[in-house]
Amino acid sequence: MAVTTRDYRVGGPEADRAAAAGLVEAEWFRPPIDPERLRQLQVRGNARAAIDTIAWLGLLAGFGYLAFISLGTWWAIPAFAAYGALYGGAGDSRWHECGHGTAFKTKWLNDVVYYLASFMLLRQPTLWRWSHVRHHTDTIVVGRDAEIIFPRPSTPASIALLFVPVLNVPKMVVRSAKHAIGRIDDEARSFIPADELPKLKWESRAYIAILAGTTAWSVAAWTIVPLLYVGLPTIYGAWLMIFFAITQHAGLREDVLDHRLNTRTVYMNPVFRFLYSNMNYHVEHHIFPTVPYYALPALHQELKGYLAPAAPNTWTAYRDILSTLGRQWRDPAYDQLRDDVPTVPDAARTFVNTGHTVWAGDRHDGMFDLGPANALGPGSALQVDIGDEAYALFCLDDGTLVCTEGLCTHGQAYLAEGVVIDCLVECPKHNGRFDLRTGAPVRLPATDPLALYPVEIRNGRVVSSLQPLSDEVSS
């Protein structure tokens, strides 16, 4: 039988086909969950992430020291193996969580760990931040998702080489070198905003300088030891990253709008969950990316009745994955049937459709009713749909009510489903943030401000003219 392959290049002809099929920046399935419970799960803190980060870096330093004092003996091999796994393997989930901005409550702590882990993995921070935004927007949509690691058909040799990335890492270094001199490739341009592109040059130059300095040190001292600590662990420790990453999407459906069909949750032991930062609850993470990693087990308990049963352990997951990849090697069109995904009736989004003024008051002057004032507690949000337009009503921690446009200006996600943090709202799709006092974007990938609308309370109802405040100021 002839084997047909698809073009997995981002921005290639498959991207046009995906757009025509309605798969680009589409609305994904979300199972029902009590809004108050979701808000509880979205709460972030610094303590748990700090403990986990200190433990990770402490283990990294400890095994690095053991490797150093073991140089010249066989004990150096297992010591460096553990060091590499923590550096080039466990660093991936730290990069991931801090990239979403959900690990720590404090922004700069997320940024510090994100940039450190990005270097450990030799991932340009800006490039991979926007690549991951695209991954969450169009998960496993061919021609759109830059993070599909198993294009069909994947041969046994290509799968094996992932565990020892002697080809992929040099390609990443070469790509960084090109970006360092301003040669930005078309794939990067396809998903990174133009005003973010200059960052690639300076980040790449920093990476190249560090790697060049480490290499020069090794050459001058005529020893490979410095490179065993910086640079090479990205290669010899990557096996752990791949070991976990394969469980996420491998072998599952392409071009669907239901994460239950293209993403996998696997039960893992406590050691694996620490190394992987609970990303084994991967379906849950994709559906609700605003939930921090330490709350994912609790989120799983809330959602598991609506999801396919989780793989009982890593061994079972791998057996299923390798069997499916083997069949797709012979028949790239083969899709594993997911008859274990529950049918969820009435799980579509619901909106408050109140129309024009309906409250019992003495004025009907074209104001719009946004709902009862007591419907929102501090730190909560309400979706309001009037005609063809969507709006979001927020209650800040001090009780102040704020009305904004309902869709994120970046990813067209419903902001009322996001999490309110102090005076900020975080987009539920890509973790971009806006200041609800000004509408200004304060965290990427959000770059355009939100429109704000005036609100007042009449007879216990929140009402608004729904004329942007900027228009009222200018008039």
C-alpha positions as semicolon CSV with decimal commas, in nm:
position;residue;x (nm);y (nm);z (nm)
1;M;0,000;0,000;0,000
2;A;0,134;0,343;-0,096
3;V;0,216;0,564;0,201
4;T;0,089;0,920;0,176
5;T;0,238;1,192;0,392
6;R;0,116;1,535;0,492
7;D;0,312;1,859;0,492
8;Y;0,369;1,940;0,860
9;R;0,547;2,270;0,799
10;V;0,390;2,557;0,990
11;G;0,238;2,796;0,740
12;G;0,250;2,542;0,457
13;P;-0,043;2,435;0,239
14;E;-0,197;2,239;0,527
15;A;-0,246;2,567;0,713
16;D;-0,483;2,690;0,441
17;R;-0,672;2,362;0,454
18;A;-0,706;2,392;0,833
19;A;-0,841;2,746;0,802
20;A;-1,095;2,636;0,541
21;A;-1,208;2,357;0,774
22;G;-1,268;2,598;1,064
23;L;-0,981;2,458;1,274
24;V;-0,784;2,781;1,314
25;E;-0,824;2,967;1,646
26;A;-1,147;2,780;1,699
27;E;-1,356;2,729;2,011
28;W;-1,264;2,403;2,186
29;F;-1,480;2,170;2,391
30;R;-1,487;2,252;2,763
31;P;-1,665;2,021;3,009
32;P;-1,895;2,185;3,264
33;I;-1,747;2,283;3,599
34;D;-1,883;2,495;3,880
35;P;-1,741;2,847;3,826
36;E;-1,667;2,899;4,193
37;R;-1,479;2,569;4,213
38;L;-1,279;2,663;3,905
39;R;-1,187;2,997;4,063
40;Q;-1,065;2,813;4,372
41;L;-0,845;2,588;4,158
42;Q;-0,702;2,886;3,970
43;V;-0,559;3,047;4,284
44;R;-0,179;3,077;4,266
45;G;0,078;3,112;4,538
46;N;0,456;3,129;4,563
47;A;0,520;2,872;4,836
48;R;0,457;2,543;4,653
49;A;0,638;2,650;4,336
50;A;0,930;2,783;4,541
51;I;0,963;2,455;4,732
52;D;0,954;2,251;4,410
53;T;1,199;2,483;4,233
54;I;1,445;2,483;4,522
55;A;1,422;2,102;4,539
56;W;1,486;2,075;4,163
57;L;1,782;2,314;4,165
58;G;1,914;2,157;4,486
59;L;1,913;1,813;4,329
60;L;2,077;1,957;4,018
61;A;2,353;2,115;4,226
62;G;2,393;1,803;4,439
63;F;2,437;1,564;4,149
64;G;2,660;1,819;3,977
65;Y;2,885;1,820;4,283
66;L;2,885;1,439;4,301
67;A;2,982;1,428;3,934
68;F;3,268;1,671;3,997
69;I;3,419;1,480;4,289
70;S;3,374;1,155;4,095
71;L;3,567;1,271;3,788
72;G;3,804;1,002;3,674
73;T;3,594;0,721;3,825
74;W;3,301;0,517;3,699
75;W;3,080;0,689;3,957
76;A;3,088;1,003;3,742
77;I;2,870;0,832;3,479
78;P;2,555;0,786;3,694
79;A;2,614;1,124;3,858
80;F;2,625;1,304;3,523
81;A;2,330;1,096;3,400
82;A;2,118;1,223;3,692
83;Y;2,249;1,578;3,644
84;G;2,161;1,569;3,274
85;A;1,812;1,431;3,340
86;L;1,740;1,715;3,583
87;Y;1,896;1,974;3,350
88;G;1,776;1,871;3,003
89;G;1,476;1,667;3,115
90;A;1,303;1,800;3,428
91;G;1,382;2,154;3,312
92;D;1,114;2,113;3,044
93;S;0,815;2,116;3,279
94;R;0,958;2,414;3,471
95;W;0,998;2,598;3,140
96;H;0,641;2,506;3,057
97;E;0,469;2,608;3,380
98;C;0,660;2,932;3,423
99;G;0,600;3,009;3,056
100;H;0,228;2,992;3,125
101;G;0,285;3,220;3,426
102;T;0,091;2,988;3,656
103;A;0,362;2,833;3,873
104;F;0,429;3,140;4,090
105;K;0,188;3,417;4,178
106;T;0,470;3,670;4,139
107;K;0,547;3,748;3,775
108;W;0,924;3,800;3,806
109;L;0,968;3,461;3,972
110;N;0,798;3,295;3,676
111;D;1,017;3,495;3,439
112;V;1,345;3,407;3,612
113;V;1,276;3,033;3,611
114;Y;1,139;3,051;3,256
115;Y;1,454;3,211;3,117
116;L;1,682;2,976;3,312
117;A;1,496;2,665;3,194
118;S;1,477;2,802;2,839
119;F;1,856;2,820;2,825
120;M;1,891;2,470;2,971
121;L;1,677;2,342;2,685
122;L;1,838;2,582;2,431
123;R;1,494;2,718;2,352
124;Q;1,487;3,083;2,255
125;P;1,246;3,229;2,512
126;T;1,042;3,452;2,281
127;L;1,033;3,199;1,997
128;W;0,911;2,919;2,221
129;R;0,669;3,136;2,417
130;W;0,482;3,217;2,098
131;S;0,525;2,865;1,962
132;H;0,354;2,733;2,273
133;V;0,077;2,989;2,239
134;R;0,012;2,849;1,891
135;H;0,026;2,493;2,032
136;H;-0,256;2,576;2,273
137;T;-0,452;2,765;2,010
138;D;-0,440;2,495;1,741
139;T;-0,336;2,180;1,925
140;I;-0,216;1,909;1,682
141;V;-0,367;2,093;1,386
142;V;-0,139;2,011;1,093
143;G;0,013;2,319;0,932
144;R;-0,052;2,530;1,243
145;D;0,097;2,357;1,547
146;A;0,477;2,391;1,560
147;E;0,508;2,135;1,841
148;I;0,390;1,818;1,668
149;I;0,675;1,582;1,746
150;F;0,528;1,278;1,569
151;P;0,439;1,363;1,209
152;R;0,282;1,067;1,034
153;P;0,435;0,830;0,954
154;S;0,705;0,831;1,223
155;T;0,961;0,556;1,168
156;P;1,112;0,355;1,456
157;A;1,447;0,523;1,382
158;S;1,300;0,874;1,405
159;I;1,135;0,788;1,736
160;A;1,458;0,646;1,878
161;L;1,658;0,953;1,771
162;L;1,429;1,176;1,976
163;F;1,574;1,024;2,293
164;V;1,928;1,118;2,186
165;P;1,876;1,447;2,000
166;V;2,212;1,455;1,825
167;L;2,036;1,603;1,522
168;N;1,767;1,824;1,677
169;V;1,989;2,014;1,922
170;P;2,248;2,113;1,658
171;K;1,958;2,233;1,441
172;M;1,838;2,447;1,729
173;V;2,187;2,594;1,773
174;V;2,213;2,669;1,401
175;R;1,870;2,832;1,411
176;S;1,980;3,045;1,706
177;A;2,295;3,145;1,516
178;K;2,085;3,257;1,217
179;H;1,852;3,454;1,443
180;A;2,155;3,612;1,611
181;I;2,251;3,776;1,280
182;G;1,892;3,875;1,205
183;R;1,797;3,594;0,966
184;I;1,450;3,517;1,107
185;D;1,291;3,215;0,938
186;D;0,942;3,215;0,789
187;E;0,804;2,973;1,049
188;A;0,896;3,206;1,333
189;R;0,744;3,501;1,147
190;S;0,421;3,308;1,100
191;F;0,333;3,305;1,471
192;I;0,547;3,573;1,639
193;P;0,419;3,935;1,629
194;A;0,646;4,164;1,429
195;D;0,730;4,382;1,730
196;E;0,852;4,075;1,920
197;L;1,092;3,956;1,649
198;P;1,389;4,178;1,753
199;K;1,403;3,989;2,084
200;L;1,507;3,676;1,894
201;K;1,830;3,841;1,786
202;W;1,941;3,944;2,136
203;E;1,831;3,622;2,305
204;S;2,013;3,419;2,042
205;R;2,328;3,627;2,081
206;A;2,325;3,566;2,456
207;Y;2,289;3,190;2,402
208;I;2,565;3,176;2,142
209;A;2,795;3,381;2,367
210;I;2,745;3,147;2,663
211;L;2,792;2,833;2,453
212;A;3,095;2,981;2,277
213;G;3,249;3,082;2,609
214;T;3,195;2,735;2,757
215;T;3,343;2,575;2,447
216;A;3,644;2,806;2,458
217;W;3,696;2,717;2,824
218;S;3,689;2,345;2,739
219;V;3,936;2,392;2,455
220;A;4,171;2,609;2,658
221;A;4,168;2,364;2,950
222;W;4,172;2,068;2,711
223;T;3,884;1,903;2,895
224;I;3,522;1,832;2,812
225;V;3,410;1,888;3,173
226;P;3,274;2,245;3,132
227;L;3,057;2,130;2,839
228;L;2,933;1,837;3,046
229;Y;2,781;2,095;3,280
230;V;2,659;2,352;3,024
231;G;2,548;2,267;2,672
232;L;2,585;1,891;2,646
233;P;2,327;1,812;2,921
234;T;2,065;1,939;2,677
235;I;2,160;1,641;2,460
236;Y;2,247;1,364;2,703
237;G;1,967;1,455;2,946
238;A;1,691;1,505;2,688
239;W;1,577;1,143;2,712
240;L;1,374;1,224;3,024
241;M;1,197;1,515;2,855
242;I;1,108;1,293;2,559
243;F;1,003;1,009;2,791
244;F;0,737;1,234;2,940
245;A;0,652;1,433;2,625
246;I;0,559;1,123;2,426
247;T;0,269;1,058;2,663
248;Q;0,106;1,393;2,583
249;H;-0,029;1,360;2,228
250;A;0,153;1,078;2,046
251;G;-0,068;0,858;1,833
252;L;-0,386;1,053;1,899
253;R;-0,611;1,241;1,661
254;E;-0,506;1,528;1,439
255;D;-0,730;1,817;1,336
256;V;-1,000;1,793;1,603
257;L;-1,143;2,053;1,841
258;D;-1,172;1,832;2,147
259;H;-0,866;1,786;2,366
260;R;-1,009;1,458;2,490
261;L;-0,935;1,317;2,144
262;N;-0,583;1,449;2,091
263;T;-0,438;1,467;2,443
264;R;-0,371;1,201;2,704
265;T;-0,375;1,188;3,086
266;V;-0,159;0,925;3,253
267;Y;-0,145;0,835;3,621
268;M;0,216;0,853;3,742
269;N;0,401;0,786;4,064
270;P;0,506;1,076;4,295
271;V;0,866;1,085;4,167
272;F;0,751;1,116;3,806
273;R;0,492;1,378;3,903
274;F;0,766;1,587;4,072
275;L;1,000;1,560;3,773
276;Y;0,714;1,634;3,534
277;S;0,534;1,898;3,744
278;N;0,202;1,712;3,726
279;M;0,189;1,756;3,348
280;N;0,075;1,394;3,330
281;Y;-0,271;1,552;3,380
282;H;-0,233;1,686;3,030
283;V;-0,593;1,686;2,909
284;E;-0,692;1,889;3,211
285;H;-0,410;2,135;3,150
286;H;-0,508;2,193;2,788
287;I;-0,873;2,249;2,873
288;F;-0,803;2,485;3,165
289;P;-0,448;2,624;3,125
290;T;-0,511;2,887;3,394
291;V;-0,502;2,618;3,665
292;P;-0,151;2,589;3,821
293;Y;0,023;2,254;3,810
294;Y;-0,019;2,185;4,181
295;A;-0,399;2,204;4,144
296;L;-0,421;1,970;3,844
297;P;-0,485;1,653;4,052
298;A;-0,785;1,826;4,212
299;L;-0,901;1,952;3,872
300;H;-0,878;1,595;3,743
301;Q;-1,116;1,482;4,017
302;E;-1,367;1,747;3,906
303;L;-1,347;1,659;3,536
304;K;-1,273;1,287;3,514
305;G;-1,637;1,193;3,464
306;Y;-1,633;1,389;3,137
307;L;-1,296;1,261;3,013
308;A;-1,164;0,935;2,872
309;P;-1,026;0,712;3,149
310;A;-0,666;0,801;3,229
311;A;-0,397;0,547;3,146
312;P;-0,340;0,358;3,473
313;N;0,040;0,390;3,453
314;T;0,322;0,491;3,221
315;W;0,389;0,134;3,105
316;T;0,030;0,091;2,986
317;A;0,039;0,429;2,812
318;Y;0,361;0,343;2,629
319;R;0,232;0,006;2,519
320;D;-0,074;0,175;2,368
321;I;0,132;0,458;2,212
322;L;0,391;0,235;2,047
323;S;0,123;0,004;1,913
324;T;-0,061;0,301;1,758
325;L;0,256;0,458;1,615
326;G;0,343;0,122;1,459
327;R;0,007;0,108;1,284
328;Q;0,040;0,471;1,171
329;W;0,385;0,390;1,029
330;R;0,217;0,140;0,800
331;D;-0,101;0,346;0,752
332;P;-0,062;0,719;0,827
333;A;-0,439;0,768;0,806
334;Y;-0,500;0,528;1,095
335;D;-0,674;0,688;1,392
336;Q;-0,718;0,513;1,722
337;L;-1,088;0,493;1,805
338;R;-1,165;0,671;2,132
339;D;-1,497;0,506;2,217
340;D;-1,414;0,564;2,585
341;V;-1,472;0,941;2,558
342;P;-1,804;1,017;2,731
343;T;-2,081;1,195;2,548
344;V;-2,153;1,515;2,737
345;P;-2,500;1,658;2,669
346;D;-2,564;2,030;2,714
347;A;-2,195;2,104;2,769
348;A;-2,189;2,400;2,531
349;R;-2,121;2,751;2,660
350;T;-2,414;2,938;2,806
351;F;-2,453;3,314;2,812
352;V;-2,662;3,570;2,995
353;N;-2,888;3,719;2,728
354;T;-3,069;4,008;2,894
355;G;-3,107;4,242;2,597
356;H;-3,196;4,608;2,655
357;T;-3,310;4,767;2,977
358;V;-3,539;4,533;3,168
359;W;-3,484;4,633;3,532
360;A;-3,762;4,789;3,737
361;G;-3,648;5,150;3,748
362;D;-3,760;5,495;3,650
363;R;-3,518;5,542;3,364
364;H;-3,503;5,366;3,027
365;D;-3,251;5,568;2,837
366;G;-3,082;5,315;2,618
367;M;-2,877;5,161;2,898
368;F;-2,816;4,788;2,887
369;D;-2,885;4,551;3,173
370;L;-2,579;4,341;3,258
371;G;-2,739;4,143;3,538
372;P;-2,796;4,161;3,913
373;A;-2,529;4,343;4,114
374;N;-2,520;4,068;4,376
375;A;-2,440;3,799;4,119
376;L;-2,068;3,865;4,152
377;G;-1,846;3,822;4,452
378;P;-1,492;3,963;4,483
379;G;-1,257;3,807;4,229
380;S;-1,535;3,670;4,008
381;A;-1,657;3,730;3,653
382;L;-1,977;3,702;3,451
383;Q;-2,023;3,652;3,079
384;V;-2,283;3,884;2,924
385;D;-2,401;3,836;2,567
386;I;-2,605;4,117;2,414
387;G;-2,708;4,075;2,054
388;D;-2,406;3,956;1,863
389;E;-2,158;4,109;2,105
390;A;-1,995;3,950;2,408
391;Y;-1,897;4,141;2,722
392;A;-1,737;4,048;3,053
393;L;-1,835;4,187;3,392
394;F;-1,574;4,161;3,669
395;C;-1,581;4,223;4,042
396;L;-1,240;4,320;4,179
397;D;-1,122;4,226;4,527
398;D;-1,237;4,562;4,665
399;G;-1,586;4,519;4,517
400;T;-1,532;4,750;4,220
401;L;-1,729;4,641;3,914
402;V;-1,560;4,657;3,573
403;C;-1,708;4,586;3,231
404;T;-1,484;4,499;2,936
405;E;-1,519;4,358;2,591
406;G;-1,585;3,988;2,625
407;L;-1,312;3,845;2,402
408;C;-0,939;3,855;2,458
409;T;-0,779;4,091;2,208
410;H;-0,517;3,828;2,130
411;G;-0,672;3,484;2,106
412;Q;-1,047;3,545;2,087
413;A;-1,109;3,359;2,412
414;Y;-1,392;3,445;2,650
415;L;-1,235;3,650;2,930
416;A;-1,512;3,578;3,181
417;E;-1,378;3,222;3,189
418;G;-1,036;3,350;3,295
419;V;-0,902;3,405;3,644
420;V;-0,915;3,738;3,827
421;I;-0,589;3,809;4,012
422;D;-0,602;4,129;4,217
423;C;-0,680;4,391;3,951
424;L;-0,583;4,168;3,657
425;V;-0,768;3,918;3,443
426;E;-0,580;3,628;3,285
427;C;-0,701;3,490;2,954
428;P;-0,814;3,126;2,988
429;K;-0,659;3,029;2,657
430;H;-0,302;3,164;2,653
431;N;-0,248;3,317;2,999
432;G;-0,219;3,673;2,866
433;R;-0,315;3,932;3,128
434;F;-0,489;4,270;3,128
435;D;-0,512;4,543;3,392
436;L;-0,885;4,577;3,458
437;R;-0,840;4,935;3,580
438;T;-0,698;5,057;3,250
439;G;-0,752;4,775;2,998
440;A;-0,378;4,769;2,930
441;P;-0,210;4,436;2,842
442;V;0,047;4,344;3,108
443;R;0,155;3,995;3,006
444;L;0,227;3,839;2,669
445;P;0,089;3,714;2,440
446;A;-0,168;3,993;2,494
447;T;-0,047;4,311;2,323
448;D;-0,362;4,512;2,242
449;P;-0,565;4,681;2,519
450;L;-0,917;4,588;2,622
451;A;-1,207;4,825;2,572
452;L;-1,361;4,931;2,904
453;Y;-1,724;5,036;2,950
454;P;-1,886;5,252;3,220
455;V;-2,105;5,076;3,474
456;E;-2,347;5,187;3,744
457;I;-2,597;5,016;3,970
458;R;-2,967;5,092;3,949
459;N;-3,221;4,915;4,163
460;G;-2,980;4,630;4,226
461;R;-2,893;4,584;3,858
462;V;-2,563;4,659;3,682
463;V;-2,623;4,876;3,376
464;S;-2,402;5,030;3,108
465;S;-2,428;5,239;2,796
466;L;-2,175;4,999;2,640
467;Q;-1,997;5,296;2,488
468;P;-1,619;5,254;2,536
469;L;-1,479;5,483;2,801
470;S;-1,217;5,605;2,555
471;D;-1,497;5,730;2,327
472;E;-1,666;5,912;2,615
473;V;-1,337;6,078;2,715
474;S;-1,261;6,189;2,359
475;S;-1,611;6,331;2,312
